[in-house]
Short mmCIF file of C-alpha atoms in Angstrom, two decimals:
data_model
loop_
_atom_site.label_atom_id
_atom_site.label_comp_id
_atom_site.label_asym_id
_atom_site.label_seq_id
_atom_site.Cartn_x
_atom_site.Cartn_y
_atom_site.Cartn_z
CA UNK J 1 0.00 0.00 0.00
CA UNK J 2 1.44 3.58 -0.37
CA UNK J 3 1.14 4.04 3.34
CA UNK J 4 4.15 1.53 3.48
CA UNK J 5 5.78 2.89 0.72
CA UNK J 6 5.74 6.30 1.94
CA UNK J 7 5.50 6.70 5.41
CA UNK J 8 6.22 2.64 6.71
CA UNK J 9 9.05 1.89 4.71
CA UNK J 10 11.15 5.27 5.19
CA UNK J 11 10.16 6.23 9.13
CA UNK J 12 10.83 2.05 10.00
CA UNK J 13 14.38 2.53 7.96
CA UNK J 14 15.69 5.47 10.04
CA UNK J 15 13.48 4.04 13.74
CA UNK J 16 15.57 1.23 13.39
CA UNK J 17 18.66 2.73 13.11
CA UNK J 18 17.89 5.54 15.59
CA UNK J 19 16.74 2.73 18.35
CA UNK J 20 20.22 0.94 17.86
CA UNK J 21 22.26 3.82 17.85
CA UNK J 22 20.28 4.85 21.13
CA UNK J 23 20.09 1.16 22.39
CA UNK J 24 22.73 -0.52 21.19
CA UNK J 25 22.70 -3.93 23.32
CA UNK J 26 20.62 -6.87 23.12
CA UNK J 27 20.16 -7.51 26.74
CA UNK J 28 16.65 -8.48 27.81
CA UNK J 29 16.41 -4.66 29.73
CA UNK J 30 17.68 -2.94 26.35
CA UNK J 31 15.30 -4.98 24.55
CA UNK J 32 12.65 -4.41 26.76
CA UNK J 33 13.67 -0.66 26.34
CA UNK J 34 13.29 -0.83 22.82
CA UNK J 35 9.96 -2.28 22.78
CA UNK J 36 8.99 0.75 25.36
CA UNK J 37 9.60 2.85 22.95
CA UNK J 38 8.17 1.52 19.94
CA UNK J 39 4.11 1.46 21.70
CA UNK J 40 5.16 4.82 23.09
CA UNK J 41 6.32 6.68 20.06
CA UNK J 42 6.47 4.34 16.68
CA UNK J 43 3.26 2.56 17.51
CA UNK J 44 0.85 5.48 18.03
CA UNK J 45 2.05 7.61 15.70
CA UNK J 46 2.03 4.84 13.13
CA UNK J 47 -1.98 4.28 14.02
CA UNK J 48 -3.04 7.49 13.26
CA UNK J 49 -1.45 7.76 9.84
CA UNK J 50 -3.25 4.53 8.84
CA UNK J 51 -6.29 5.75 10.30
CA UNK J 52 -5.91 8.72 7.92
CA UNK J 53 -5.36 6.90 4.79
CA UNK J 54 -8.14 4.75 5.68
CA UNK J 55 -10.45 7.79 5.94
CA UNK J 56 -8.62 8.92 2.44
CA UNK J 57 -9.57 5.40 1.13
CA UNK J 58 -13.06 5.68 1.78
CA UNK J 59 -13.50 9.29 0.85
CA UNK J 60 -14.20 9.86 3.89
CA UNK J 61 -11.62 12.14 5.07
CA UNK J 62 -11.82 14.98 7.40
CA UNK J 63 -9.69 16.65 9.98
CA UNK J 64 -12.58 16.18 12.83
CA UNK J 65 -13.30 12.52 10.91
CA UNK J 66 -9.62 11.51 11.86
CA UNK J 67 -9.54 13.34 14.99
CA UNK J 68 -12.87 11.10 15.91
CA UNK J 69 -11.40 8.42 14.54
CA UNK J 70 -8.11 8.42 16.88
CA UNK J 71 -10.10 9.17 19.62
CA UNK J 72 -12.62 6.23 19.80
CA UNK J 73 -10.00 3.63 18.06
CA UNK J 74 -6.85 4.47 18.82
CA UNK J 75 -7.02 3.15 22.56
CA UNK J 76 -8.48 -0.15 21.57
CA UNK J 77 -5.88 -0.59 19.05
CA UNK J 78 -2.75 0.91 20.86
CA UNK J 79 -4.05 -1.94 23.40
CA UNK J 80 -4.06 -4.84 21.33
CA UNK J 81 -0.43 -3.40 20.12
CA UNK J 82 0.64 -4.45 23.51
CA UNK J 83 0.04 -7.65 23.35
CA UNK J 84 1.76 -8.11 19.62
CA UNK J 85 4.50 -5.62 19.14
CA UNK J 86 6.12 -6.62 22.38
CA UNK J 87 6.30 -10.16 21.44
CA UNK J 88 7.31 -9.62 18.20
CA UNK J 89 10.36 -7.07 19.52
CA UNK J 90 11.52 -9.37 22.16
CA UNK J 91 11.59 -12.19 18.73
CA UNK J 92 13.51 -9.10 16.52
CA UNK J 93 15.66 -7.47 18.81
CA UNK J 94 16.73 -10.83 20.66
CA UNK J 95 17.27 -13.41 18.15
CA UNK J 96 17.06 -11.81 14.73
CA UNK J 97 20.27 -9.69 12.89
CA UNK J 98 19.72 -6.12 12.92
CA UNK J 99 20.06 -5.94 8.84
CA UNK J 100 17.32 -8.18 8.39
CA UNK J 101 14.54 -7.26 11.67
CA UNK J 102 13.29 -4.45 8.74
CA UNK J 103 12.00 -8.09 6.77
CA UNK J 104 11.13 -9.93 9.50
CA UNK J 105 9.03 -6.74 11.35
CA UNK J 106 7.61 -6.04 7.31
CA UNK J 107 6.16 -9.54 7.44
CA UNK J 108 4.35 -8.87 10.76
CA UNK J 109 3.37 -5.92 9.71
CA UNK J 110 1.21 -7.40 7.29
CA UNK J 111 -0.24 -9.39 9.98
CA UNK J 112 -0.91 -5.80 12.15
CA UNK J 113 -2.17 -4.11 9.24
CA UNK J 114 -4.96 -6.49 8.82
CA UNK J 115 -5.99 -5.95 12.28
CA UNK J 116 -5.72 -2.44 11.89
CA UNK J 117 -8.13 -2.63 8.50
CA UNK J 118 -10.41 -4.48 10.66
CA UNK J 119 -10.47 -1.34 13.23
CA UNK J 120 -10.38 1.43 10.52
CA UNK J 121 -13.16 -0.50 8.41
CA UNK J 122 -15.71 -1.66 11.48
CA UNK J 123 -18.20 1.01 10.87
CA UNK J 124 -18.67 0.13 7.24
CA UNK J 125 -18.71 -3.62 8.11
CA UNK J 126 -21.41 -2.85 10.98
CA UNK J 127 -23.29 -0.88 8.32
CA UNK J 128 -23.10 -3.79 5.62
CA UNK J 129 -23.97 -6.36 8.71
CA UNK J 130 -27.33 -4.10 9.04
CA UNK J 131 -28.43 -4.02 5.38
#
């Protein structure tokens, strides 16, 4: 999708070399440290950019429709990003080579991305559900 392209792809590139260059070990604490940081800053910030170009996608997109948006979804979501991106950090940063956790997080970001289609679609599928 072009959000990966554009925003995924570059902001993961220079995250990941930021977070080793600011955590370089791969002790369980650093680790831990690392994952911290990714549902405090990468996660959220990530979210709400999806959220946008799923509002784009459905021509549906406002300023107050996004705000809305992050407001009622964005919890739920950061939430269940908890219980994923941790596990899948403690997999990267502890066991995987740095030049290749870009692949391996790319292939569980397709996994996340489906969940987050779910959450950016689940008006439209409650609508559908109705009719």
């Amino acid at each position: 999708s072009i959000v990966g392209l554009c925003y995924f792809g570059p902001v993961s590139h220079y995250w990941y070399d930021m977070i080793f260059k600011i955590l370089p070990g791969t002790s369980i604490y650093s680790t831990l440290q690392k994952a911290a940081m990714g549902q405090i800053f990468f996660g959220p910030s990530f979210t709400c950019i999806f959220f946008a170009s799923a509002l784009v996608q459905s021509k549906q997109f406002s300023i107050q429709n996004w705000m809305n948006k992050i407001r009622s979804d964005l919890p739920s979501a950061w939430l269940a990003g908890c219980g994923f991106w941790p596990l899948v950090d403690l997999v990267s940063y502890g066991f995987i080579s740095p030049q290749y956790i870009p692949l391996f997080i790319n292939i569980m970001s397709l996994v996340w991305n489906i969940y987050l289609s779910l959450v950016a679609n689940k008006q439209q599928l409650l609508k559908k559900e109705k009719n």
